[in-house]
Amino acid sequence: MKPDSKLFTIEKGVALAIRLFLALLVFLCFGLAAVRASTVYITADNLEGTNLFGALDVATGQFSQIASSDPLFLALTKGPGGKIYGADANSGHLFTISSSGATTQYGSVTAPSAFYGLAYSRSAGKFLADNLDPMNVTLYAITGDGNSSSLVGQLAGPNSGFFPTGNLAFGPGGNLYFNYSSDLVNGGANSTLYMVNTSTGALTAVGSGLGSDILALFSDGNTLYGIDANLTSDIGVFRIDTTTGIATQVSTVTGLPASNSFFVDAATVSTPDTGSTVALFIFALAPLLVGNRLRRCLKTSS
């Protein structure tokens, strides 16, 4: 009986070590996924053909350039597979953007004029985009594959105000948010937050004003944020209260080229794609499978 007891003790020790290792590995793997999910990506341009793509630290405002691009992305969103999608004002097409800044055209839809906002609804499996032309701002629904679109309704117009780029985002509660300024006298200095009816495009004002300039919107799902899209210096990053519609500045953007000639165009929060999540799961599962095989060998030898 002593050899069997010793073997049983060894088996228990191996099993415990495997469980501890597996727990640590899962924690690390999905911890890495959480870090990736919290990365905020933004685009900026200088109106002269230089278009930047990079990451933003919301707390400090630090911008870290990753790449420059030929497409001018005035709208960003996270979409199918957790990838980053952008609307290019030059071609009117949608693109996927990798975390290294590589771009690939997505689908065949072309904006009637230019998409200034882009937001993806996971529940509906479609994109919503607002097109801005010289007279009106209209909302379009785009199929998840990017190959067809349909008009939803008019958001604003004609000639009713100043509109930021990156102006659509799904935020807390799954609501779609939009902002613009009807303050024609002060050049868009006073803007208002709106909830968008995704079936009709009708706007409902949230509060009486953000207390800020026009903002490029983004959200991590829990909080709505905005970045001043109307300035090239002292560019504020704001946290927006979606019950009062008031924006509170949390940081100022730094790290853009020192010429103070770059406007922030759009922002989104990244998420790991499905393939990466599956790979992490398999990577974490492997030691457990090996552990089970080892336990079976120990049992067989007894």
PDB file of C-alpha atoms in Angstrom:
ATOM      1  CA  MET A   1       0.000   0.000   0.000  1.00  0.00           C
ATOM      2  CA  LYS A   2       2.879   2.406   0.634  1.00  0.00           C
ATOM      3  CA  PRO A   3       3.985   2.606  -3.037  1.00  0.00           C
ATOM      4  CA  ASP A   4       0.385   3.310  -4.086  1.00  0.00           C
ATOM      5  CA  SER A   5       0.023   6.001  -1.416  1.00  0.00           C
ATOM      6  CA  LYS A   6       3.255   7.621  -2.523  1.00  0.00           C
ATOM      7  CA  LEU A   7       2.132   7.547  -6.141  1.00  0.00           C
ATOM      8  CA  PHE A   8      -1.220   9.027  -5.151  1.00  0.00           C
ATOM      9  CA  THR A   9       0.566  11.847  -3.295  1.00  0.00           C
ATOM     10  CA  ILE A  10       2.762  12.562  -6.335  1.00  0.00           C
ATOM     11  CA  GLU A  11      -0.302  12.576  -8.559  1.00  0.00           C
ATOM     12  CA  LYS A  12      -2.081  15.043  -6.292  1.00  0.00           C
ATOM     13  CA  GLY A  13       0.980  17.292  -6.262  1.00  0.00           C
ATOM     14  CA  VAL A  14       1.271  17.252 -10.047  1.00  0.00           C
ATOM     15  CA  ALA A  15      -2.448  17.949 -10.426  1.00  0.00           C
ATOM     16  CA  LEU A  16      -2.245  20.878  -8.010  1.00  0.00           C
ATOM     17  CA  ALA A  17       0.803  22.325  -9.779  1.00  0.00           C
ATOM     18  CA  ILE A  18      -0.971  22.031 -13.128  1.00  0.00           C
ATOM     19  CA  ARG A  19      -4.067  23.780 -11.785  1.00  0.00           C
ATOM     20  CA  LEU A  20      -2.026  26.614 -10.312  1.00  0.00           C
ATOM     21  CA  PHE A  21      -0.039  27.005 -13.525  1.00  0.00           C
ATOM     22  CA  LEU A  22      -3.227  26.936 -15.599  1.00  0.00           C
ATOM     23  CA  ALA A  23      -4.920  29.530 -13.400  1.00  0.00           C
ATOM     24  CA  LEU A  24      -1.898  31.823 -13.702  1.00  0.00           C
ATOM     25  CA  LEU A  25      -1.732  31.312 -17.456  1.00  0.00           C
ATOM     26  CA  VAL A  26      -5.425  32.071 -17.951  1.00  0.00           C
ATOM     27  CA  PHE A  27      -5.077  35.173 -15.784  1.00  0.00           C
ATOM     28  CA  LEU A  28      -2.126  36.398 -17.838  1.00  0.00           C
ATOM     29  CA  CYS A  29      -3.722  35.574 -21.182  1.00  0.00           C
ATOM     30  CA  PHE A  30      -7.029  37.240 -20.530  1.00  0.00           C
ATOM     31  CA  GLY A  31      -5.280  40.042 -18.686  1.00  0.00           C
ATOM     32  CA  LEU A  32      -3.428  40.727 -21.921  1.00  0.00           C
ATOM     33  CA  ALA A  33      -6.733  40.639 -23.788  1.00  0.00           C
ATOM     34  CA  ALA A  34      -8.158  43.215 -21.373  1.00  0.00           C
ATOM     35  CA  VAL A  35      -5.166  45.503 -21.929  1.00  0.00           C
ATOM     36  CA  ARG A  36      -5.596  45.242 -25.660  1.00  0.00           C
ATOM     37  CA  ALA A  37      -9.314  45.946 -25.300  1.00  0.00           C
ATOM     38  CA  SER A  38      -8.613  49.231 -23.526  1.00  0.00           C
ATOM     39  CA  THR A  39      -6.378  50.704 -26.233  1.00  0.00           C
ATOM     40  CA  VAL A  40      -7.751  53.899 -27.748  1.00  0.00           C
ATOM     41  CA  TYR A  41      -6.764  54.570 -31.357  1.00  0.00           C
ATOM     42  CA  ILE A  42      -7.139  57.966 -33.019  1.00  0.00           C
ATOM     43  CA  THR A  43      -6.545  59.576 -36.398  1.00  0.00           C
ATOM     44  CA  ALA A  44      -5.401  63.132 -37.096  1.00  0.00           C
ATOM     45  CA  ASP A  45      -4.636  65.201 -40.190  1.00  0.00           C
ATOM     46  CA  ASN A  46      -3.122  68.592 -41.060  1.00  0.00           C
ATOM     47  CA  LEU A  47      -5.393  69.435 -44.032  1.00  0.00           C
ATOM     48  CA  GLU A  48      -2.348  69.114 -46.299  1.00  0.00           C
ATOM     49  CA  GLY A  49      -2.347  65.382 -46.990  1.00  0.00           C
ATOM     50  CA  THR A  50      -0.539  64.076 -43.912  1.00  0.00           C
ATOM     51  CA  ASN A  51      -2.806  61.624 -42.115  1.00  0.00           C
ATOM     52  CA  LEU A  52      -1.734  60.042 -38.831  1.00  0.00           C
ATOM     53  CA  PHE A  53      -2.832  56.911 -36.979  1.00  0.00           C
ATOM     54  CA  GLY A  54      -1.818  56.256 -33.402  1.00  0.00           C
ATOM     55  CA  ALA A  55      -2.748  55.379 -29.829  1.00  0.00           C
ATOM     56  CA  LEU A  56      -3.976  57.769 -27.147  1.00  0.00           C
ATOM     57  CA  ASP A  57      -3.579  57.547 -23.380  1.00  0.00           C
ATOM     58  CA  VAL A  58      -6.838  59.095 -22.221  1.00  0.00           C
ATOM     59  CA  ALA A  59      -5.610  59.826 -18.683  1.00  0.00           C
ATOM     60  CA  THR A  60      -2.513  61.744 -19.800  1.00  0.00           C
ATOM     61  CA  GLY A  61      -3.490  62.788 -23.332  1.00  0.00           C
ATOM     62  CA  GLN A  62      -0.259  61.353 -24.752  1.00  0.00           C
ATOM     63  CA  PHE A  63      -0.494  60.497 -28.468  1.00  0.00           C
ATOM     64  CA  SER A  64       1.884  57.836 -29.810  1.00  0.00           C
ATOM     65  CA  GLN A  65       2.100  57.745 -33.594  1.00  0.00           C
ATOM     66  CA  ILE A  66       1.965  54.283 -35.142  1.00  0.00           C
ATOM     67  CA  ALA A  67       1.771  55.038 -38.863  1.00  0.00           C
ATOM     68  CA  SER A  68       0.722  57.510 -41.515  1.00  0.00           C
ATOM     69  CA  SER A  69      -1.828  56.550 -44.143  1.00  0.00           C
ATOM     70  CA  ASP A  70      -3.015  57.507 -47.599  1.00  0.00           C
ATOM     71  CA  PRO A  71      -6.691  57.222 -46.589  1.00  0.00           C
ATOM     72  CA  LEU A  72      -8.074  60.150 -44.609  1.00  0.00           C
ATOM     73  CA  PHE A  73     -10.059  58.482 -41.834  1.00  0.00           C
ATOM     74  CA  LEU A  74     -12.668  60.946 -40.568  1.00  0.00           C
ATOM     75  CA  ALA A  75     -14.542  58.167 -38.736  1.00  0.00           C
ATOM     76  CA  LEU A  76     -13.499  55.065 -36.791  1.00  0.00           C
ATOM     77  CA  THR A  77     -15.265  52.208 -35.043  1.00  0.00           C
ATOM     78  CA  LYS A  78     -14.627  48.724 -33.772  1.00  0.00           C
ATOM     79  CA  GLY A  79     -16.549  46.233 -35.870  1.00  0.00           C
ATOM     80  CA  PRO A  80     -16.814  42.563 -36.877  1.00  0.00           C
ATOM     81  CA  GLY A  81     -14.068  40.421 -35.375  1.00  0.00           C
ATOM     82  CA  GLY A  82     -13.060  43.232 -33.019  1.00  0.00           C
ATOM     83  CA  LYS A  83     -11.155  44.897 -35.851  1.00  0.00           C
ATOM     84  CA  ILE A  84     -10.808  48.656 -36.356  1.00  0.00           C
ATOM     85  CA  TYR A  85     -12.800  50.080 -39.262  1.00  0.00           C
ATOM     86  CA  GLY A  86     -12.426  53.516 -40.780  1.00  0.00           C
ATOM     87  CA  ALA A  87     -14.302  55.621 -43.329  1.00  0.00           C
ATOM     88  CA  ASP A  88     -11.980  57.282 -45.851  1.00  0.00           C
ATOM     89  CA  ALA A  89     -13.036  60.772 -46.957  1.00  0.00           C
ATOM     90  CA  ASN A  90     -10.883  60.586 -50.102  1.00  0.00           C
ATOM     91  CA  SER A  91     -12.380  57.468 -51.701  1.00  0.00           C
ATOM     92  CA  GLY A  92     -15.616  57.172 -49.701  1.00  0.00           C
ATOM     93  CA  HIS A  93     -14.822  53.521 -48.933  1.00  0.00           C
ATOM     94  CA  LEU A  94     -14.620  51.640 -45.656  1.00  0.00           C
ATOM     95  CA  PHE A  95     -11.280  50.126 -44.628  1.00  0.00           C
ATOM     96  CA  THR A  96      -9.999  47.810 -41.941  1.00  0.00           C
ATOM     97  CA  ILE A  97      -7.025  49.160 -40.009  1.00  0.00           C
ATOM     98  CA  SER A  98      -4.627  46.844 -38.204  1.00  0.00           C
ATOM     99  CA  SER A  99      -3.042  47.773 -34.892  1.00  0.00           C
ATOM    100  CA  SER A 100       0.139  48.485 -36.880  1.00  0.00           C
ATOM    101  CA  GLY A 101      -1.719  50.906 -39.170  1.00  0.00           C
ATOM    102  CA  ALA A 102      -1.993  48.680 -42.260  1.00  0.00           C
ATOM    103  CA  THR A 103      -5.167  49.420 -44.233  1.00  0.00           C
ATOM    104  CA  THR A 104      -7.330  47.209 -46.480  1.00  0.00           C
ATOM    105  CA  GLN A 105     -10.508  48.217 -48.291  1.00  0.00           C
ATOM    106  CA  TYR A 106     -13.573  46.606 -46.770  1.00  0.00           C
ATOM    107  CA  GLY A 107     -16.609  45.927 -48.934  1.00  0.00           C
ATOM    108  CA  SER A 108     -17.747  48.072 -51.839  1.00  0.00           C
ATOM    109  CA  VAL A 109     -19.922  50.763 -50.231  1.00  0.00           C
ATOM    110  CA  THR A 110     -19.064  54.353 -51.176  1.00  0.00           C
ATOM    111  CA  ALA A 111     -20.214  57.412 -49.215  1.00  0.00           C
ATOM    112  CA  PRO A 112     -22.492  59.780 -51.182  1.00  0.00           C
ATOM    113  CA  SER A 113     -20.206  62.656 -50.087  1.00  0.00           C
ATOM    114  CA  ALA A 114     -18.144  61.739 -47.011  1.00  0.00           C
ATOM    115  CA  PHE A 115     -18.843  59.719 -43.882  1.00  0.00           C
ATOM    116  CA  TYR A 116     -18.088  61.856 -40.818  1.00  0.00           C
ATOM    117  CA  GLY A 117     -19.236  59.243 -38.326  1.00  0.00           C
ATOM    118  CA  LEU A 118     -19.143  55.452 -38.195  1.00  0.00           C
ATOM    119  CA  ALA A 119     -20.485  53.136 -35.483  1.00  0.00           C
ATOM    120  CA  TYR A 120     -21.000  49.375 -35.484  1.00  0.00           C
ATOM    121  CA  SER A 121     -23.977  47.698 -33.812  1.00  0.00           C
ATOM    122  CA  ARG A 122     -23.071  44.154 -32.726  1.00  0.00           C
ATOM    123  CA  SER A 123     -26.702  43.343 -31.920  1.00  0.00           C
ATOM    124  CA  ALA A 124     -27.913  44.398 -35.374  1.00  0.00           C
ATOM    125  CA  GLY A 125     -24.759  43.258 -37.191  1.00  0.00           C
ATOM    126  CA  LYS A 126     -24.517  46.473 -39.190  1.00  0.00           C
ATOM    127  CA  PHE A 127     -22.689  49.788 -39.377  1.00  0.00           C
ATOM    128  CA  LEU A 128     -24.354  53.166 -39.029  1.00  0.00           C
ATOM    129  CA  ALA A 129     -22.675  56.086 -40.764  1.00  0.00           C
ATOM    130  CA  ASP A 130     -23.571  59.735 -41.199  1.00  0.00           C
ATOM    131  CA  ASN A 131     -22.926  61.392 -44.521  1.00  0.00           C
ATOM    132  CA  LEU A 132     -22.213  65.111 -44.595  1.00  0.00           C
ATOM    133  CA  ASP A 133     -22.825  67.089 -47.751  1.00  0.00           C
ATOM    134  CA  PRO A 134     -23.004  70.888 -48.224  1.00  0.00           C
ATOM    135  CA  MET A 135     -26.677  70.958 -47.203  1.00  0.00           C
ATOM    136  CA  ASN A 136     -27.619  68.028 -44.967  1.00  0.00           C
ATOM    137  CA  VAL A 137     -26.373  65.310 -42.621  1.00  0.00           C
ATOM    138  CA  THR A 138     -28.007  61.957 -43.294  1.00  0.00           C
ATOM    139  CA  LEU A 139     -27.783  58.600 -41.526  1.00  0.00           C
ATOM    140  CA  TYR A 140     -27.086  55.382 -43.440  1.00  0.00           C
ATOM    141  CA  ALA A 141     -27.186  51.726 -42.443  1.00  0.00           C
ATOM    142  CA  ILE A 142     -24.406  49.579 -43.949  1.00  0.00           C
ATOM    143  CA  THR A 143     -24.478  45.791 -43.965  1.00  0.00           C
ATOM    144  CA  GLY A 144     -21.880  44.019 -41.845  1.00  0.00           C
ATOM    145  CA  ASP A 145     -19.961  42.913 -44.944  1.00  0.00           C
ATOM    146  CA  GLY A 146     -19.697  46.514 -46.148  1.00  0.00           C
ATOM    147  CA  ASN A 147     -21.276  45.761 -49.512  1.00  0.00           C
ATOM    148  CA  SER A 148     -24.593  47.606 -49.410  1.00  0.00           C
ATOM    149  CA  SER A 149     -26.177  50.576 -47.673  1.00  0.00           C
ATOM    150  CA  SER A 150     -29.589  52.158 -47.211  1.00  0.00           C
ATOM    151  CA  LEU A 151     -30.782  55.600 -46.112  1.00  0.00           C
ATOM    152  CA  VAL A 152     -32.195  55.706 -42.578  1.00  0.00           C
ATOM    153  CA  GLY A 153     -33.114  59.378 -42.299  1.00  0.00           C
ATOM    154  CA  GLN A 154     -31.921  62.928 -41.911  1.00  0.00           C
ATOM    155  CA  LEU A 155     -29.970  63.924 -38.809  1.00  0.00           C
ATOM    156  CA  ALA A 156     -29.679  67.662 -39.418  1.00  0.00           C
ATOM    157  CA  GLY A 157     -29.933  70.326 -42.104  1.00  0.00           C
ATOM    158  CA  PRO A 158     -30.055  72.247 -44.203  1.00  0.00           C
ATOM    159  CA  ASN A 159     -26.999  74.317 -43.267  1.00  0.00           C
ATOM    160  CA  SER A 160     -27.792  73.965 -39.582  1.00  0.00           C
ATOM    161  CA  GLY A 161     -24.436  74.068 -37.837  1.00  0.00           C
ATOM    162  CA  PHE A 162     -20.864  72.891 -37.373  1.00  0.00           C
ATOM    163  CA  PHE A 163     -20.277  69.148 -37.370  1.00  0.00           C
ATOM    164  CA  PRO A 164     -17.199  67.364 -36.024  1.00  0.00           C
ATOM    165  CA  THR A 165     -15.549  64.382 -37.621  1.00  0.00           C
ATOM    166  CA  GLY A 166     -15.823  61.079 -35.740  1.00  0.00           C
ATOM    167  CA  ASN A 167     -19.228  62.177 -34.497  1.00  0.00           C
ATOM    168  CA  LEU A 168     -21.017  58.830 -33.963  1.00  0.00           C
ATOM    169  CA  ALA A 169     -20.471  56.320 -31.149  1.00  0.00           C
ATOM    170  CA  PHE A 170     -22.443  53.662 -29.333  1.00  0.00           C
ATOM    171  CA  GLY A 171     -22.111  54.421 -25.642  1.00  0.00           C
ATOM    172  CA  PRO A 172     -23.546  53.380 -22.263  1.00  0.00           C
ATOM    173  CA  GLY A 173     -26.812  51.466 -22.489  1.00  0.00           C
ATOM    174  CA  GLY A 174     -26.189  50.689 -26.155  1.00  0.00           C
ATOM    175  CA  ASN A 175     -27.416  54.151 -27.163  1.00  0.00           C
ATOM    176  CA  LEU A 176     -26.091  55.824 -30.296  1.00  0.00           C
ATOM    177  CA  TYR A 177     -24.677  59.309 -29.636  1.00  0.00           C
ATOM    178  CA  PHE A 178     -23.964  62.248 -31.931  1.00  0.00           C
ATOM    179  CA  ASN A 179     -22.992  65.883 -31.387  1.00  0.00           C
ATOM    180  CA  TYR A 180     -22.899  69.111 -33.309  1.00  0.00           C
ATOM    181  CA  SER A 181     -23.056  72.860 -32.730  1.00  0.00           C
ATOM    182  CA  SER A 182     -25.759  75.151 -34.040  1.00  0.00           C
ATOM    183  CA  ASP A 183     -23.715  78.145 -32.840  1.00  0.00           C
ATOM    184  CA  LEU A 184     -22.873  79.604 -36.243  1.00  0.00           C
ATOM    185  CA  VAL A 185     -21.673  82.886 -34.734  1.00  0.00           C
ATOM    186  CA  ASN A 186     -18.909  81.327 -32.615  1.00  0.00           C
ATOM    187  CA  GLY A 187     -17.735  78.715 -35.099  1.00  0.00           C
ATOM    188  CA  GLY A 188     -18.952  75.599 -33.323  1.00  0.00           C
ATOM    189  CA  ALA A 189     -17.637  76.560 -29.892  1.00  0.00           C
ATOM    190  CA  ASN A 190     -20.843  75.433 -28.134  1.00  0.00           C
ATOM    191  CA  SER A 191     -22.046  71.942 -28.960  1.00  0.00           C
ATOM    192  CA  THR A 192     -24.814  69.645 -27.742  1.00  0.00           C
ATOM    193  CA  LEU A 193     -24.963  65.889 -27.233  1.00  0.00           C
ATOM    194  CA  TYR A 194     -27.793  63.961 -28.902  1.00  0.00           C
ATOM    195  CA  MET A 195     -29.143  60.425 -28.773  1.00  0.00           C
ATOM    196  CA  VAL A 196     -29.945  59.044 -32.228  1.00  0.00           C
ATOM    197  CA  ASN A 197     -32.974  56.948 -33.095  1.00  0.00           C
ATOM    198  CA  THR A 198     -31.294  54.216 -35.143  1.00  0.00           C
ATOM    199  CA  SER A 199     -34.538  53.467 -37.042  1.00  0.00           C
ATOM    200  CA  THR A 200     -35.351  57.016 -38.168  1.00  0.00           C
ATOM    201  CA  GLY A 201     -32.282  59.188 -37.524  1.00  0.00           C
ATOM    202  CA  ALA A 202     -34.293  61.495 -35.228  1.00  0.00           C
ATOM    203  CA  LEU A 203     -32.203  63.324 -32.621  1.00  0.00           C
ATOM    204  CA  THR A 204     -33.030  63.822 -28.934  1.00  0.00           C
ATOM    205  CA  ALA A 205     -30.940  66.405 -27.105  1.00  0.00           C
ATOM    206  CA  VAL A 206     -29.236  65.312 -23.875  1.00  0.00           C
ATOM    207  CA  GLY A 207     -29.151  68.380 -21.651  1.00  0.00           C
ATOM    208  CA  SER A 208     -28.703  71.879 -22.993  1.00  0.00           C
ATOM    209  CA  GLY A 209     -25.042  71.767 -24.019  1.00  0.00           C
ATOM    210  CA  LEU A 210     -21.751  69.951 -23.575  1.00  0.00           C
ATOM    211  CA  GLY A 211     -20.003  73.106 -22.416  1.00  0.00           C
ATOM    212  CA  SER A 212     -17.301  72.360 -24.975  1.00  0.00           C
ATOM    213  CA  ASP A 213     -16.336  72.571 -28.609  1.00  0.00           C
ATOM    214  CA  ILE A 214     -17.539  70.001 -31.140  1.00  0.00           C
ATOM    215  CA  LEU A 215     -16.131  66.580 -30.205  1.00  0.00           C
ATOM    216  CA  ALA A 216     -15.055  63.371 -31.919  1.00  0.00           C
ATOM    217  CA  LEU A 217     -16.819  60.709 -29.837  1.00  0.00           C
ATOM    218  CA  PHE A 218     -15.729  57.272 -28.618  1.00  0.00           C
ATOM    219  CA  SER A 219     -16.744  54.917 -25.835  1.00  0.00           C
ATOM    220  CA  ASP A 220     -15.446  51.895 -23.933  1.00  0.00           C
ATOM    221  CA  GLY A 221     -19.041  50.761 -23.406  1.00  0.00           C
ATOM    222  CA  ASN A 222     -19.239  52.174 -19.893  1.00  0.00           C
ATOM    223  CA  THR A 223     -18.235  55.796 -20.459  1.00  0.00           C
ATOM    224  CA  LEU A 224     -18.639  58.180 -23.367  1.00  0.00           C
ATOM    225  CA  TYR A 225     -15.640  60.345 -24.266  1.00  0.00           C
ATOM    226  CA  GLY A 226     -14.915  63.112 -26.721  1.00  0.00           C
ATOM    227  CA  ILE A 227     -11.851  64.828 -28.201  1.00  0.00           C
ATOM    228  CA  ASP A 228     -11.954  68.409 -29.429  1.00  0.00           C
ATOM    229  CA  ALA A 229     -12.153  68.225 -33.219  1.00  0.00           C
ATOM    230  CA  ASN A 230     -12.095  71.973 -33.804  1.00  0.00           C
ATOM    231  CA  LEU A 231      -8.623  72.947 -32.527  1.00  0.00           C
ATOM    232  CA  THR A 232      -4.999  72.238 -33.453  1.00  0.00           C
ATOM    233  CA  SER A 233      -3.522  73.180 -30.055  1.00  0.00           C
ATOM    234  CA  ASP A 234      -4.583  72.585 -26.450  1.00  0.00           C
ATOM    235  CA  ILE A 235      -6.823  69.801 -27.741  1.00  0.00           C
ATOM    236  CA  GLY A 236      -8.977  68.619 -24.851  1.00  0.00           C
ATOM    237  CA  VAL A 237     -10.014  65.030 -24.047  1.00  0.00           C
ATOM    238  CA  PHE A 238     -13.372  64.933 -22.251  1.00  0.00           C
ATOM    239  CA  ARG A 239     -15.500  62.525 -20.226  1.00  0.00           C
ATOM    240  CA  ILE A 240     -19.180  63.022 -21.068  1.00  0.00           C
ATOM    241  CA  ASP A 241     -22.042  62.531 -18.621  1.00  0.00           C
ATOM    242  CA  THR A 242     -24.764  60.895 -20.728  1.00  0.00           C
ATOM    243  CA  THR A 243     -27.496  61.893 -18.266  1.00  0.00           C
ATOM    244  CA  THR A 244     -26.725  65.630 -18.221  1.00  0.00           C
ATOM    245  CA  GLY A 245     -24.884  65.990 -21.535  1.00  0.00           C
ATOM    246  CA  ILE A 246     -22.022  67.848 -19.842  1.00  0.00           C
ATOM    247  CA  ALA A 247     -18.395  67.254 -20.871  1.00  0.00           C
ATOM    248  CA  THR A 248     -15.607  67.401 -18.288  1.00  0.00           C
ATOM    249  CA  GLN A 249     -12.006  67.685 -19.472  1.00  0.00           C
ATOM    250  CA  VAL A 250      -9.693  64.908 -18.248  1.00  0.00           C
ATOM    251  CA  SER A 251      -6.516  65.622 -20.229  1.00  0.00           C
ATOM    252  CA  THR A 252      -4.945  67.556 -23.098  1.00  0.00           C
ATOM    253  CA  VAL A 253      -3.545  65.866 -26.198  1.00  0.00           C
ATOM    254  CA  THR A 254       0.253  65.931 -26.480  1.00  0.00           C
ATOM    255  CA  GLY A 255       2.602  64.192 -28.893  1.00  0.00           C
ATOM    256  CA  LEU A 256       1.134  65.370 -32.180  1.00  0.00           C
ATOM    257  CA  PRO A 257       3.697  66.992 -34.503  1.00  0.00           C
ATOM    258  CA  ALA A 258       4.929  70.233 -32.965  1.00  0.00           C
ATOM    259  CA  SER A 259       3.678  72.454 -35.773  1.00  0.00           C
ATOM    260  CA  ASN A 260       0.259  72.686 -34.057  1.00  0.00           C
ATOM    261  CA  SER A 261      -1.398  72.081 -37.393  1.00  0.00           C
ATOM    262  CA  PHE A 262      -3.100  68.732 -36.764  1.00  0.00           C
ATOM    263  CA  PHE A 263      -6.805  68.223 -36.103  1.00  0.00           C
ATOM    264  CA  VAL A 264      -7.932  65.059 -34.324  1.00  0.00           C
ATOM    265  CA  ASP A 265     -10.370  63.338 -36.692  1.00  0.00           C
ATOM    266  CA  ALA A 266     -11.778  60.268 -34.956  1.00  0.00           C
ATOM    267  CA  ALA A 267     -11.225  57.748 -32.176  1.00  0.00           C
ATOM    268  CA  THR A 268     -12.283  54.253 -31.152  1.00  0.00           C
ATOM    269  CA  VAL A 269     -11.518  51.655 -28.497  1.00  0.00           C
ATOM    270  CA  SER A 270      -9.955  48.457 -29.825  1.00  0.00           C
ATOM    271  CA  THR A 271     -10.897  44.888 -28.925  1.00  0.00           C
ATOM    272  CA  PRO A 272      -9.065  41.614 -29.620  1.00  0.00           C
ATOM    273  CA  ASP A 273     -10.322  39.850 -32.719  1.00  0.00           C
ATOM    274  CA  THR A 274     -11.983  36.436 -32.433  1.00  0.00           C
ATOM    275  CA  GLY A 275      -8.912  34.622 -33.728  1.00  0.00           C
ATOM    276  CA  SER A 276      -6.729  36.101 -31.026  1.00  0.00           C
ATOM    277  CA  THR A 277      -9.206  35.174 -28.303  1.00  0.00           C
ATOM    278  CA  VAL A 278      -9.447  31.601 -29.574  1.00  0.00           C
ATOM    279  CA  ALA A 279      -5.665  31.375 -29.749  1.00  0.00           C
ATOM    280  CA  LEU A 280      -5.390  32.539 -26.156  1.00  0.00           C
ATOM    281  CA  PHE A 281      -7.951  29.933 -25.090  1.00  0.00           C
ATOM    282  CA  ILE A 282      -6.127  27.123 -26.877  1.00  0.00           C
ATOM    283  CA  PHE A 283      -2.820  28.296 -25.455  1.00  0.00           C
ATOM    284  CA  ALA A 284      -4.315  28.216 -21.964  1.00  0.00           C
ATOM    285  CA  LEU A 285      -6.001  24.847 -22.543  1.00  0.00           C
ATOM    286  CA  ALA A 286      -2.865  23.057 -23.735  1.00  0.00           C
ATOM    287  CA  PRO A 287      -1.261  22.555 -20.298  1.00  0.00           C
ATOM    288  CA  LEU A 288      -4.530  21.109 -18.995  1.00  0.00           C
ATOM    289  CA  LEU A 289      -4.591  18.545 -21.799  1.00  0.00           C
ATOM    290  CA  VAL A 290      -0.971  17.648 -21.115  1.00  0.00           C
ATOM    291  CA  GLY A 291      -1.778  17.452 -17.416  1.00  0.00           C
ATOM    292  CA  ASN A 292      -4.648  15.042 -18.024  1.00  0.00           C
ATOM    293  CA  ARG A 293      -2.383  12.862 -20.151  1.00  0.00           C
ATOM    294  CA  LEU A 294       0.230  12.849 -17.381  1.00  0.00           C
ATOM    295  CA  ARG A 295      -2.370  11.935 -14.763  1.00  0.00           C
ATOM    296  CA  ARG A 296      -3.583   9.039 -16.923  1.00  0.00           C
ATOM    297  CA  CYS A 297      -0.014   7.789 -17.290  1.00  0.00           C
ATOM    298  CA  LEU A 298       0.458   7.890 -13.539  1.00  0.00           C
ATOM    299  CA  LYS A 299      -2.776   5.983 -12.989  1.00  0.00           C
ATOM    300  CA  THR A 300      -1.848   3.415 -15.601  1.00  0.00           C
ATOM    301  CA  SER A 301       1.548   2.824 -14.036  1.00  0.00           C
ATOM    302  CA  SER A 302      -0.097   2.160 -10.667  1.00  0.00           C
TER     303      SER A 302
END
